[in-house]
Tab-separated table of C-alpha atoms in Angstrom:
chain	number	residue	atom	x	y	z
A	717	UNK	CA	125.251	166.513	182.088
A	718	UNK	CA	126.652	164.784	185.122
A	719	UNK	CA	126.072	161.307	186.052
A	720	UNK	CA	124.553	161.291	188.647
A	721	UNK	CA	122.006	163.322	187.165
A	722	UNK	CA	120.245	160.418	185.406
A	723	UNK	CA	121.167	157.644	187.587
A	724	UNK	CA	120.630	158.552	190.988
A	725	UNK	CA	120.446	155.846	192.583
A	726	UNK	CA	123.700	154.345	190.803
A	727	UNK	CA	126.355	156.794	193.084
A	728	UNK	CA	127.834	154.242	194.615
A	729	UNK	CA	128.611	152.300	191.093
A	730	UNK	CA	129.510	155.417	189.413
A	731	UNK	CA	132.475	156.664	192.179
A	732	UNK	CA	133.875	152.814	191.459
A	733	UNK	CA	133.894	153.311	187.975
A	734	UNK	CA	135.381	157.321	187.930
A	735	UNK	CA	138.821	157.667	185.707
A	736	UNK	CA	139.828	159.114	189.475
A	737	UNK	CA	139.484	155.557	191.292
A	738	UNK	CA	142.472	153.384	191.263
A	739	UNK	CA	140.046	150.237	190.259
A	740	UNK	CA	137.559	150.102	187.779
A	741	UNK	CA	134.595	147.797	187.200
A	742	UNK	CA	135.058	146.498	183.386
A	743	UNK	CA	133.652	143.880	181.505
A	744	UNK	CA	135.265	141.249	178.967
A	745	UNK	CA	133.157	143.319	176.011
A	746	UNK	CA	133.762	146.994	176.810
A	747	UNK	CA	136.447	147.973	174.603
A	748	UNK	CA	139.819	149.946	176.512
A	749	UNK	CA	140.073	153.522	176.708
A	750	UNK	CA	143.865	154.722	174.938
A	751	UNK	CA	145.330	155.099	178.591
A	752	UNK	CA	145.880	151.896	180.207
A	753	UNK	CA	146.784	152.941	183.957
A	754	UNK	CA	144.554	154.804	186.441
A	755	UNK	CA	145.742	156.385	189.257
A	756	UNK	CA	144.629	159.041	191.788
A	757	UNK	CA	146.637	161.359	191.016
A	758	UNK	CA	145.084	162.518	187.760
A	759	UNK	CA	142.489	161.845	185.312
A	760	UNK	CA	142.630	158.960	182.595
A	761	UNK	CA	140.046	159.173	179.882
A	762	UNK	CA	140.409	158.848	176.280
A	763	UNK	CA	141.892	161.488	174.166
A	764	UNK	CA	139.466	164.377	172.589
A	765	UNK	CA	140.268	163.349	169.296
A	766	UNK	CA	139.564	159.734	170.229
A	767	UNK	CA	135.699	160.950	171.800
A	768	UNK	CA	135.787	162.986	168.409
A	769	UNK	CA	136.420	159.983	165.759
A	770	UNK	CA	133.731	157.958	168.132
A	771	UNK	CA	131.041	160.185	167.651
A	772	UNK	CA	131.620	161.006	163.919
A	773	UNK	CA	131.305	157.281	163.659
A	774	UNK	CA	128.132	157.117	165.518
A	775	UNK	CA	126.426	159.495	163.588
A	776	UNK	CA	128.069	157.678	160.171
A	777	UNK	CA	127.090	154.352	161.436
A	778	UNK	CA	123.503	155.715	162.506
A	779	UNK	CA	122.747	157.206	158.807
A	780	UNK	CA	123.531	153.631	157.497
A	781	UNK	CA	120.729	152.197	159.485
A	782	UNK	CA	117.970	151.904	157.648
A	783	UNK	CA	118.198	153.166	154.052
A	784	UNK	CA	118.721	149.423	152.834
A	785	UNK	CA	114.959	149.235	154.108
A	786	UNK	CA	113.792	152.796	153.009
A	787	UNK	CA	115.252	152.695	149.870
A	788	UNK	CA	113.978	149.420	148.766
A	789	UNK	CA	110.210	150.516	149.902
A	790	UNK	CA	110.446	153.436	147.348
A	791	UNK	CA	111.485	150.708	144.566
A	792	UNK	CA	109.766	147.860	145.493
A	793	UNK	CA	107.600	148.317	142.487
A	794	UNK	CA	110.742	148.037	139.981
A	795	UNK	CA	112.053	145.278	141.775
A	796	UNK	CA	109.436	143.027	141.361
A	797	UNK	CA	109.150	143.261	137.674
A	798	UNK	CA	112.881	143.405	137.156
A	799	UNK	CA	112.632	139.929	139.467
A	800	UNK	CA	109.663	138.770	138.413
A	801	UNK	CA	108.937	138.779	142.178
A	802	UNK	CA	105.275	137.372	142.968
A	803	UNK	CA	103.080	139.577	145.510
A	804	UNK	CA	103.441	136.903	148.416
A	805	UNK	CA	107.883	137.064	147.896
A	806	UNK	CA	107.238	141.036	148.517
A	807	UNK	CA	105.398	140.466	151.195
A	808	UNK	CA	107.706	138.273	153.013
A	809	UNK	CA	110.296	140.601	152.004
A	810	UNK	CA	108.963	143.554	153.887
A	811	UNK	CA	108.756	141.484	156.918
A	812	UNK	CA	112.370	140.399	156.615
A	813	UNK	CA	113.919	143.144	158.804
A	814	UNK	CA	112.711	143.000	162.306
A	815	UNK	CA	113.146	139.303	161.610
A	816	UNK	CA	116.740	139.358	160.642
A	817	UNK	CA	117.451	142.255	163.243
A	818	UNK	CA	115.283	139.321	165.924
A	819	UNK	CA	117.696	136.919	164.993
A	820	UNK	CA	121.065	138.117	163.928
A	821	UNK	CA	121.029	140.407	166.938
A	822	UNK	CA	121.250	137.861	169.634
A	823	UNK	CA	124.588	137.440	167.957
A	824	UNK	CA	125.942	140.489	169.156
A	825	UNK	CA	126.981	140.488	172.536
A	826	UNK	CA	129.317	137.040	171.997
A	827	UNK	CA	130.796	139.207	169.149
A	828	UNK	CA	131.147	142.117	170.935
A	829	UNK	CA	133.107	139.927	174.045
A	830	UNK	CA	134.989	138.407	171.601
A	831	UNK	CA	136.080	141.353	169.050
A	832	UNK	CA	134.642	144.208	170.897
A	833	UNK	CA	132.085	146.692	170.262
A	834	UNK	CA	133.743	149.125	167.774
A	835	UNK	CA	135.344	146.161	165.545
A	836	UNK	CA	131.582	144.622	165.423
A	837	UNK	CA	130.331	148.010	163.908
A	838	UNK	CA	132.678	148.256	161.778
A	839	UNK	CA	132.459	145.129	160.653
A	840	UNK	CA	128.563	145.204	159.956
A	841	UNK	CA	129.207	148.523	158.632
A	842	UNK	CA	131.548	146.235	155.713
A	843	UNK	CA	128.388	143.683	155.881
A	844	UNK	CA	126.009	146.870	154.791
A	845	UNK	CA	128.083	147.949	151.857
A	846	UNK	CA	129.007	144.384	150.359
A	847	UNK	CA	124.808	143.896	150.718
A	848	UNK	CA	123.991	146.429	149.313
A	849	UNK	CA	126.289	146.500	146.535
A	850	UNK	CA	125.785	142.792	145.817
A	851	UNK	CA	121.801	142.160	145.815
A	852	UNK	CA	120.911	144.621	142.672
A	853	UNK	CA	123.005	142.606	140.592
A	854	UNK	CA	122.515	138.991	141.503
A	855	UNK	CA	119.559	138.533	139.116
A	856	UNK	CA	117.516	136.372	141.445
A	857	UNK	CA	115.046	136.522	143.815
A	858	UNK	CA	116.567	134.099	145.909
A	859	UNK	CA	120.104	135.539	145.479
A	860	UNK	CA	118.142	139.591	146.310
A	861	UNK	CA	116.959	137.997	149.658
A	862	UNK	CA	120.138	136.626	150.669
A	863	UNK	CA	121.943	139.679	150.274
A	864	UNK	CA	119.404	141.524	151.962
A	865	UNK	CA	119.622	139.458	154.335
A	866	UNK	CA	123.551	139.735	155.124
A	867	UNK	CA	123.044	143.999	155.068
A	868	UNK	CA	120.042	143.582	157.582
A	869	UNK	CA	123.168	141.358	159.657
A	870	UNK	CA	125.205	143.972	159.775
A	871	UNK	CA	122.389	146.678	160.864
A	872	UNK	CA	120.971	144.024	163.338
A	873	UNK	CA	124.963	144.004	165.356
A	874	UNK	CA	124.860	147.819	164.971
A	875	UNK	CA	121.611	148.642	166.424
A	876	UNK	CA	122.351	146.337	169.343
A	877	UNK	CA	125.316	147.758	169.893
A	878	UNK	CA	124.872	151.336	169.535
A	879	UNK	CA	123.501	152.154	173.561
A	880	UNK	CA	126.588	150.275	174.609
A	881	UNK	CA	129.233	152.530	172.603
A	882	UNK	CA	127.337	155.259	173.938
A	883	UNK	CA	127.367	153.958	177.238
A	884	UNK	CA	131.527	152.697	177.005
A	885	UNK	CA	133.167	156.432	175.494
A	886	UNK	CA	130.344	158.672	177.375
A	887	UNK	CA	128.870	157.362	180.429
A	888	UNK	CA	127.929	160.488	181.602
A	889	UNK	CA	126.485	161.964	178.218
A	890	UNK	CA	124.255	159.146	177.392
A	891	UNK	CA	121.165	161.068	176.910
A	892	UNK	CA	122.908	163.617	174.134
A	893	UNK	CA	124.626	161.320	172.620
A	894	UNK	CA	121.772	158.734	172.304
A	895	UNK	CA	119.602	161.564	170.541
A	896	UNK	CA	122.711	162.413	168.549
A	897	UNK	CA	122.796	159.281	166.859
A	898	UNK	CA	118.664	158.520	166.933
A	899	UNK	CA	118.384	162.073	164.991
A	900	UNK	CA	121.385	160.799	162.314
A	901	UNK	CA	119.217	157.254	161.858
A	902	UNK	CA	116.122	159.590	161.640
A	903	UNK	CA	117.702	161.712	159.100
A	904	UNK	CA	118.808	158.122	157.151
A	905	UNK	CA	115.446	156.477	157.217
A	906	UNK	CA	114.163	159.933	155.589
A	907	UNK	CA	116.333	160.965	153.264
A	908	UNK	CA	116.494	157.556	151.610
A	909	UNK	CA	113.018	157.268	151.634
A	910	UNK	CA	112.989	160.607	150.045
A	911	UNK	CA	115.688	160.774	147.357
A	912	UNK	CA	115.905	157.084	146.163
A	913	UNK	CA	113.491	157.602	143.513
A	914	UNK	CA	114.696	161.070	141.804
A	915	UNK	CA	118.130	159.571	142.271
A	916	UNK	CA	117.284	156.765	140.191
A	917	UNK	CA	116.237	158.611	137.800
A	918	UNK	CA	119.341	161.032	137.387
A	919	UNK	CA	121.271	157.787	137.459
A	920	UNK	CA	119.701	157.056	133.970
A	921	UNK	CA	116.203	154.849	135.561
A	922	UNK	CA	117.961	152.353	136.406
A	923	UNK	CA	116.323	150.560	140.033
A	924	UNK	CA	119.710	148.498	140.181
A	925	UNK	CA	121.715	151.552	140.232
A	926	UNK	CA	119.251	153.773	142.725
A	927	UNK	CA	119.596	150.541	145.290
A	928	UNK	CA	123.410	150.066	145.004
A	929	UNK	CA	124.165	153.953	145.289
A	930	UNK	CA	123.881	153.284	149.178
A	931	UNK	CA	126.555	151.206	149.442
A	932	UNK	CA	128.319	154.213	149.110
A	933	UNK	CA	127.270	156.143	152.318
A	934	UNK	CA	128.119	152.365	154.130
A	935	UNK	CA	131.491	152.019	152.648
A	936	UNK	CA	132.684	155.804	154.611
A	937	UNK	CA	131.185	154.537	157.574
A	938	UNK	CA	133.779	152.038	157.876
A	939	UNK	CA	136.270	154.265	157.557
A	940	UNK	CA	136.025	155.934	161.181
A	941	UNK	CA	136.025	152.384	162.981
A	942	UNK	CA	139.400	150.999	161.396
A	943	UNK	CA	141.459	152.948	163.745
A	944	UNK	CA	139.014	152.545	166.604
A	945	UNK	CA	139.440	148.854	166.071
A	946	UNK	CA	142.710	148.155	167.896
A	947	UNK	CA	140.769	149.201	171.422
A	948	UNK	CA	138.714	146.196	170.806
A	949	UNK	CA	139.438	144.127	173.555
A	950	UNK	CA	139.846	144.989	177.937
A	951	UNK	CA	139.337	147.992	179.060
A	952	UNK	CA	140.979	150.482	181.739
A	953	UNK	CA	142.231	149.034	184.744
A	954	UNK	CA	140.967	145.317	183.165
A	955	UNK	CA	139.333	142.456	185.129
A	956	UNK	CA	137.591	139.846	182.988
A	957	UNK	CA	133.449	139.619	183.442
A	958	UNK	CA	133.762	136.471	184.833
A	959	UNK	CA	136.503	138.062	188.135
A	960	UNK	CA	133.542	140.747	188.427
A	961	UNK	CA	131.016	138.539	188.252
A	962	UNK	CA	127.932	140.774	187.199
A	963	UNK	CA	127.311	140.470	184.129
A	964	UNK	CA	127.691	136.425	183.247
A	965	UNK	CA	125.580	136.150	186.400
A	966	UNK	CA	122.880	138.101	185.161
A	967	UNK	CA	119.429	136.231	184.455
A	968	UNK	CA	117.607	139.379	182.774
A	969	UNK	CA	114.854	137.513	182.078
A	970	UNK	CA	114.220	137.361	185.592
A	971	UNK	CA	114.358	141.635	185.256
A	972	UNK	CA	110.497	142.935	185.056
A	973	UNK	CA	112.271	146.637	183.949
A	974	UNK	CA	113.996	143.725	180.892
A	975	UNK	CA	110.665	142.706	179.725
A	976	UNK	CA	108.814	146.221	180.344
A	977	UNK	CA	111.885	147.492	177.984
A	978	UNK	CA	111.600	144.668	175.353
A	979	UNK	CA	108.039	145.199	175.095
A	980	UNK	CA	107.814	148.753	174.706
A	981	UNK	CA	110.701	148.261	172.196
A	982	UNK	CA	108.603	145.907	170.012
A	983	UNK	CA	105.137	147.893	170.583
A	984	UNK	CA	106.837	151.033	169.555
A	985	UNK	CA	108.757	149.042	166.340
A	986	UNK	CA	105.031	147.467	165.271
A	987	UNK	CA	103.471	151.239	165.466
A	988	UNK	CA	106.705	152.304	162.990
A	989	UNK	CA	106.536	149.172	160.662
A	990	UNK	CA	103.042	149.546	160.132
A	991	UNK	CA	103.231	153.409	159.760
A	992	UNK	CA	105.771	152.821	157.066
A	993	UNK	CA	103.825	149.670	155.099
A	994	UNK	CA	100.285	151.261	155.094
A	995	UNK	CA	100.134	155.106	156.353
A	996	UNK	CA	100.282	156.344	152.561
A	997	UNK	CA	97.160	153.461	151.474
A	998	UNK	CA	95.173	154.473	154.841
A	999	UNK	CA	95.521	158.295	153.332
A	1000	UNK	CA	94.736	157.190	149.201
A	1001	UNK	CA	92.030	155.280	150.246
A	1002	UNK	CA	90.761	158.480	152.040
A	1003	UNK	CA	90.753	160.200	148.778
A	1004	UNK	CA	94.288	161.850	149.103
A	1005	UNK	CA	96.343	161.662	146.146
A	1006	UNK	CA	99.262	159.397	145.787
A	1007	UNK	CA	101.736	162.479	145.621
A	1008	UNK	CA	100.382	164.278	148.876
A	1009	UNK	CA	100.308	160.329	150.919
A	1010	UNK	CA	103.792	160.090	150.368
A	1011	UNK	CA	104.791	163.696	151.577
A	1012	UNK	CA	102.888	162.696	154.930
A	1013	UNK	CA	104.979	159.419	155.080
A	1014	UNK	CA	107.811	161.662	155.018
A	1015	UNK	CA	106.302	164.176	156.909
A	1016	UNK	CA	105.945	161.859	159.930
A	1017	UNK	CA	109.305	159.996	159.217
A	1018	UNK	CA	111.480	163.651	159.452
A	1019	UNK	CA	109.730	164.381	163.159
A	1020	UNK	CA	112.385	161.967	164.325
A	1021	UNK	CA	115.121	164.013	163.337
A	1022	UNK	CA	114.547	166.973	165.791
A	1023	UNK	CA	112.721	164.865	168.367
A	1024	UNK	CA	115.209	161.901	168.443
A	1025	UNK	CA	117.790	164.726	169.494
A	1026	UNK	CA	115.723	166.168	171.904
A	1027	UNK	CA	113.965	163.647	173.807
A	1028	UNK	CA	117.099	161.412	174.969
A	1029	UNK	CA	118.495	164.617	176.351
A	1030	UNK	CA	114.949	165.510	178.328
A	1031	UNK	CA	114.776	161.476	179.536
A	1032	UNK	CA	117.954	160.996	180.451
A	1033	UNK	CA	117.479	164.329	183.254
A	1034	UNK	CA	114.768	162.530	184.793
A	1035	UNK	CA	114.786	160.161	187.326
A	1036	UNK	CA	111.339	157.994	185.818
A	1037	UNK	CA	110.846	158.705	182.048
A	1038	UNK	CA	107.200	157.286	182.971
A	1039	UNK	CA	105.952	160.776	181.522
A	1040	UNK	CA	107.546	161.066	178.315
A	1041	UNK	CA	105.718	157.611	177.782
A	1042	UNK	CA	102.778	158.599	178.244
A	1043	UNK	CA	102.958	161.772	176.282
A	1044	UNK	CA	103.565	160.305	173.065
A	1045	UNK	CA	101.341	157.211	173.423
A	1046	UNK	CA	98.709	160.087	173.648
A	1047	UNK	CA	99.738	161.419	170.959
A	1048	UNK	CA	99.509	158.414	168.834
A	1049	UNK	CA	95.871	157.691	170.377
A	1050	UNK	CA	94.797	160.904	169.150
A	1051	UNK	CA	96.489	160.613	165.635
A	1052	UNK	CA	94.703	156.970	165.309
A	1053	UNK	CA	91.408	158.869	166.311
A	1054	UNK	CA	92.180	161.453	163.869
A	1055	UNK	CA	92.940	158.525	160.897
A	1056	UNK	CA	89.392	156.554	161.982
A	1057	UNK	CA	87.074	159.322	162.279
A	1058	UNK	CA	88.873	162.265	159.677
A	1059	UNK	CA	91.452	160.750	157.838
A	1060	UNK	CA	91.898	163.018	154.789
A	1061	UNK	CA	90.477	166.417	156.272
A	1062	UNK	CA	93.236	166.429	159.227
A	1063	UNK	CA	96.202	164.494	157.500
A	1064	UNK	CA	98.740	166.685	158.070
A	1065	UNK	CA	98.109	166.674	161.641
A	1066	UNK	CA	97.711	163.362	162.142
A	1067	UNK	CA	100.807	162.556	160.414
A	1068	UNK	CA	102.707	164.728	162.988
A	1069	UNK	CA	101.211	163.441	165.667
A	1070	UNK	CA	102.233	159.860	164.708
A	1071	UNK	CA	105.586	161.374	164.058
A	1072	UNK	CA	105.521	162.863	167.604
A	1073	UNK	CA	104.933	158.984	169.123
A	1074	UNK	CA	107.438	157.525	166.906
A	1075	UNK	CA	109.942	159.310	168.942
A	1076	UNK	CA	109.141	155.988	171.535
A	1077	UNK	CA	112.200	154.853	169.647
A	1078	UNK	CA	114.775	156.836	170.574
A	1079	UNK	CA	113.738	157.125	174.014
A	1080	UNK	CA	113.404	153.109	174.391
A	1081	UNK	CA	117.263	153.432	173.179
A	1082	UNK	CA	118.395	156.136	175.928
A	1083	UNK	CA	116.382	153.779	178.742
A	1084	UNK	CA	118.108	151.039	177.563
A	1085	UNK	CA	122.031	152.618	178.345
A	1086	UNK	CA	120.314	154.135	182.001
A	1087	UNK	CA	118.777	150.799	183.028
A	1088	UNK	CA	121.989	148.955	183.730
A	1089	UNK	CA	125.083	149.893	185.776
A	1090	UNK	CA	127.644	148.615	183.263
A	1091	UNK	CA	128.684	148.385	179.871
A	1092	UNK	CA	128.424	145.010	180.312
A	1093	UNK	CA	124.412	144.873	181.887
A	1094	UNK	CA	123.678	147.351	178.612
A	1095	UNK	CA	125.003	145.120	175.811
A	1096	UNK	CA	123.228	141.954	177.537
A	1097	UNK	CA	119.964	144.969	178.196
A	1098	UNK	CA	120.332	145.718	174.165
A	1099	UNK	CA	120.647	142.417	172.984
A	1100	UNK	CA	117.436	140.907	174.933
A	1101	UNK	CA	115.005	144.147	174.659
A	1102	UNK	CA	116.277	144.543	170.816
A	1103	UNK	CA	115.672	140.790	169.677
A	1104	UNK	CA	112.628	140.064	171.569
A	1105	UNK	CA	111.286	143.542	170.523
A	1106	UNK	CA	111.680	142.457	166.771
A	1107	UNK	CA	110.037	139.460	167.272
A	1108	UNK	CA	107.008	141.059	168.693
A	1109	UNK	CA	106.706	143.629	166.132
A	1110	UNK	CA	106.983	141.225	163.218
A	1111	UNK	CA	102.836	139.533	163.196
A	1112	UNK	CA	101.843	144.081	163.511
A	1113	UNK	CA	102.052	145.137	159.724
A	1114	UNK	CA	100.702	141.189	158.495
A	1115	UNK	CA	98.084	141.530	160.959
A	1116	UNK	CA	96.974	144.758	159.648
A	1117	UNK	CA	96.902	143.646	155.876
A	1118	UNK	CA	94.866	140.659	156.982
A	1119	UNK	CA	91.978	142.913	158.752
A	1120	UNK	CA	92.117	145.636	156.113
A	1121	UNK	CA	91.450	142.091	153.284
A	1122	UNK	CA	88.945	140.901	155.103
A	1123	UNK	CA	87.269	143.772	156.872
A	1124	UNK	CA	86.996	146.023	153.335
A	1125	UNK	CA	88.174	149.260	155.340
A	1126	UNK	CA	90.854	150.586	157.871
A	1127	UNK	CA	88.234	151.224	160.406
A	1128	UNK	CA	88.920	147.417	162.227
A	1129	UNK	CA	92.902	147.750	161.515
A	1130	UNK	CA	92.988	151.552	162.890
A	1131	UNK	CA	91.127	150.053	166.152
A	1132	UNK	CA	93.946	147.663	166.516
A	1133	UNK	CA	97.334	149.795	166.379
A	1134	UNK	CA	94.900	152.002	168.580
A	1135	UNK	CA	94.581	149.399	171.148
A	1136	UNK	CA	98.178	148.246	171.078
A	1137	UNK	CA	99.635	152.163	171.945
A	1138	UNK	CA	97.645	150.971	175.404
A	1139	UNK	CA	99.850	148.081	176.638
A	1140	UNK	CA	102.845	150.178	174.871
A	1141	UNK	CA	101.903	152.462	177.466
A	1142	UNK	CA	102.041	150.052	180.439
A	1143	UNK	CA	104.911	148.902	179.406
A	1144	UNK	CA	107.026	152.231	178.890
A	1145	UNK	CA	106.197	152.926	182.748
A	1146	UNK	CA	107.089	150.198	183.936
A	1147	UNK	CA	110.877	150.485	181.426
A	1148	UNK	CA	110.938	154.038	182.905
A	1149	UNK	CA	111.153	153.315	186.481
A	1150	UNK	CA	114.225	154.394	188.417
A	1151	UNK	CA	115.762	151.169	188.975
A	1152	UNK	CA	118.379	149.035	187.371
A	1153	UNK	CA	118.413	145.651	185.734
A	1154	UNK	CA	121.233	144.650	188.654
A	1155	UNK	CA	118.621	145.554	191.264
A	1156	UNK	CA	116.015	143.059	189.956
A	1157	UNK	CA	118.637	140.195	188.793
C-alpha cells in the first residue's frame, strides 16, 4: 500500500526520505540498504532477494518468540518434580517473562546503534537456541532460571526490534508486514503450546528432551540473519543521529501518543498473560473437563494467527485506528461477561471472543512503526512502549491468583480483567490518533 496511505500527515517526511531524493534522513541504528549512492536519476532500494531473505527471517525470528514460554507451560508439571521445584519457584517462574522482556529490552536500542538491528536479532536468535538447549540439562533450579533467563534476553531484543526492521526494509508495507510476522509469532505461541506434550512423548517421555527440541526451530532462525549482518551499521545516503538531530533529541516521555502506546501495550499483555495462566482453571472449575479447557486455551491462542495478519493490514489504511480499539476491547467485555455469568455453557464462544481482543497485540505493534517518522523515533517508540508495557502487565496474572485465594471463586478476579479492558480502551484511542511521536516531542 502506499505511504502516504497510513501516514498522512507525514508527506513532507516521506518525499525526504524517497530512494528518488538525493538526501536521506537516516539514523546511527537503521541498518544500510545494499546500494550506497542515491541519485535522481533512478531508484536505489535494496535488492528483491535482499527484501526476500528479510522477510523469511521475520517470519523465522517471529515463530521463535514465544515457544520457550509455551512450551514450558505445557511441562511445567514435569519440571517441577524433575527439579524438585517448590510451588512459590513456579510461580515466580511464570512471571519471569514480561519481567526479563521489561528489563533486557531497554537494552535494545544502544545495541541496535551500536551493531544494528539485523545483527541484534540474530544474535538473540543464538541467545534463544543456546537457552534453550542449555536449561533442560543443568540439573538445578537455579541453573533452569538462569538459562531461561538468557533465551527470554534474546526474545526481549527481538520483540523490540521487530517494528523497526519492518519499518527500515518496508516503510511503505508496514501494516502487511507487521501482520506477517504477528500471525508467524501467533502460529509459534500455538503450536508449541500444542505439540510440546505429544512430542515429548514420541521423544521417549522425556520433559528434558520435549523442552530442548526448540532449540532447534531457534538455531535456523539464525541462519537468515548471518548474511544480513554485514548491513549492520549507516544506512543510504548516511548522516549520523546526532547531524540529524531527531532522534537523540527526543524526550518520548514527554509524548502523550508514548504513554497511550505503552499502556495499551501492557493492558493488552496483562489480558494475554492472564488468559494463558488461568483461562483453562476458570473453565475446570466451571465443570469443563481438563481435556476440553485446554482445546479452548488453544482455541483462543490460534485466533491470532488469521487476525494478527489481518488487522495490521486494516490499521495501517486508516488514518486513527481508534476503532479497531474499541472493537476488540468489546469483544473482550463481552467474553468476560460470558466467563462471569455462563462460563461452561458458552465456552467456546467466549474463548473466541477473547481470542478476537487478543489481536490488541498485533495492532499495538503496527501503531508502534506508524507513530514515528523514522527508523530511529520507532526503535526509541519500541523500546519505551515495550519495556514499560511489561512492567505493567507483570502484578495482572499475581493479582488474579491472589483474588481467586482469597475470594473462593473467579467471580471478583473476572470483575477485574473486566475493568482493566476499560482504561485499555482509553488508552488504545488515544495510541491511535493520527499524530506522531515528533509532533508531541
Amino acid at each position: 500500500m502506499p505511504e502516504d496511505e497510513t501516514q498522512p500527515q507525514n508527506r513532507t517526511a516521506t518525499r525526504a526520505q524517497s530512494p528518488h531524493t538525493a538526501t536521506v534522513t537516516a539514523s546511527a541504528m537503521d541498518s544500510p540498504a545494499p546500494q550506497t549512492a542515491q541519485t535522481t536519476s533512478g531508484p536505489a532500494g535494496p535488492a528483491p532477494w535482499v527484501l526476500r531473505l528479510v522477510a523469511v527471517g521475520l517470519v523465522l525470528t517471529a515463530l521463535n518468540l514465544r515457544p520457550a514460554i509455551t512450551s514450558l507451560g505445557a511441562l511445567l508439571e514435569e519440571v517441577r518434580d524433575g527439579l524438585h521445584m517448590s510451588g512459590s519457584v513456579a510461580g515466580v517462574l511464570t512471571s519471569v517473562p514480561p519481567l526479563c522482556f521489561a528489563v533486557f529490552g531497554i537494552m535494545a536500542p544502544r545495541l541496535a546503534r551500536r551493531f544494528g538491528p539485523g545483527a541484534v536479532v540474530c544474535a538473540g536468535m543464538v541467545a534463544i537456541a543456546a537457552g534453550l538447549v542449555i536449561r533442560p540439562f543443568v540439573g538445578s533450579t537455579a541453573g533452569f532460571l538462569a538459562a531461561s533467563a538468557l533465551a527470554l534476553m534474546g526474545i526481549a531484543v527481538s520483540n523490540i526490534l521487530m517494528p523497526v526492521i519492518v519499518k527500515r526494509w518496508f516503510p511503505d508495507r508496514v501494516g502487511s508486514m507487521t501482520g506477517l510476522y504477528s500471525m508467524a509469532l501467533a502460529l509459534g505461541t500455538a503450536l508449541a503450546a500444542a505439540v510440546t506434550v505429544p512430542m515429548t512423548d514420541a521423544l521417549g517421555g522425556s520433559w528434558k528432551a520435549g523442552l530442548g527440541v526448540w532449540a532447534v526451530l531457534a538455531a535456523v532462525a539464525v541462519l537468515p540473519w548471518i548474511p544480513l549482518m554485514r548491513e549492520g551499521r549507516g544506512a543510504p545516503g548516511q548522516a549520523t543521529a546526532q547531524q540529524h538531530g531527531d532522534a537523540p533529541a527526543l524526550r518520548i516521555t514527554r509524548s502523550r501518543t508514548a504513554w497511550g502506546l505503552a499502556c495499551f501495550f501492557g493492558l493488552q499483555a496483562t489480558a494475554a498473560y492472564i488468559a494463558m495462566g488461568w483461562m483453562p482453571q476458570i473453565f475446570r472449575d466451571a465443570g469443563v473437563s481438563a481435556g476440553t479447557a485446554g482445546v479452548l486455551l488453544a482455541v483462543t491462542m490460534a485466533m491470532g494467527v488469521p487476525l494478527a495478519f489481518v488487522i495490521p493490514r486494516v490499521a495501517a489504511r486508516m488514518k486513527n485506528q481508534g476503532p479497531i480499539v474499541v472493537f476488540l476491547c468489546a469483544c473482550g467485555l463481552v467474553g468476560y461477561a460470558g466467563l462471569y455469568f455462563a462460563p461452561a455453557g458458552g465456552a467456546w464462544a467466549w474463548a473466541l471472543l477473547l481470542g478476537i481482543a487478543n489481536c490488541a497485540f498485533p495492532l499495538a505493534l503496527t501503531m508502534i512503526g506508524m507513530r514515528s517518522r523514522s527508523g530511529a523515533g520507532v526503535v526509541r517508540l519500541s523500546a519505551f512502549a515495550q519495556s514499560t508495557g511489561y512492567l505493567i502487565s507483570i502484578p495482572g496474572p499475581l493479582l488474579v491468583g491472589v483474588l481467586y485465594q482469597h475470594s473462593g471463586g473467579w467471580g471478583l478476579p473476572i470483575a477485574l480483567m473486566a475493568g482493566l479492558m476499560v482504561p485499555q480502551m482509553v488508552a488504545g484511542i488515544l495510541a491511535g490518533r493520527d499524530r506522531t511521536i515528533e509532533d508531541e516531542c
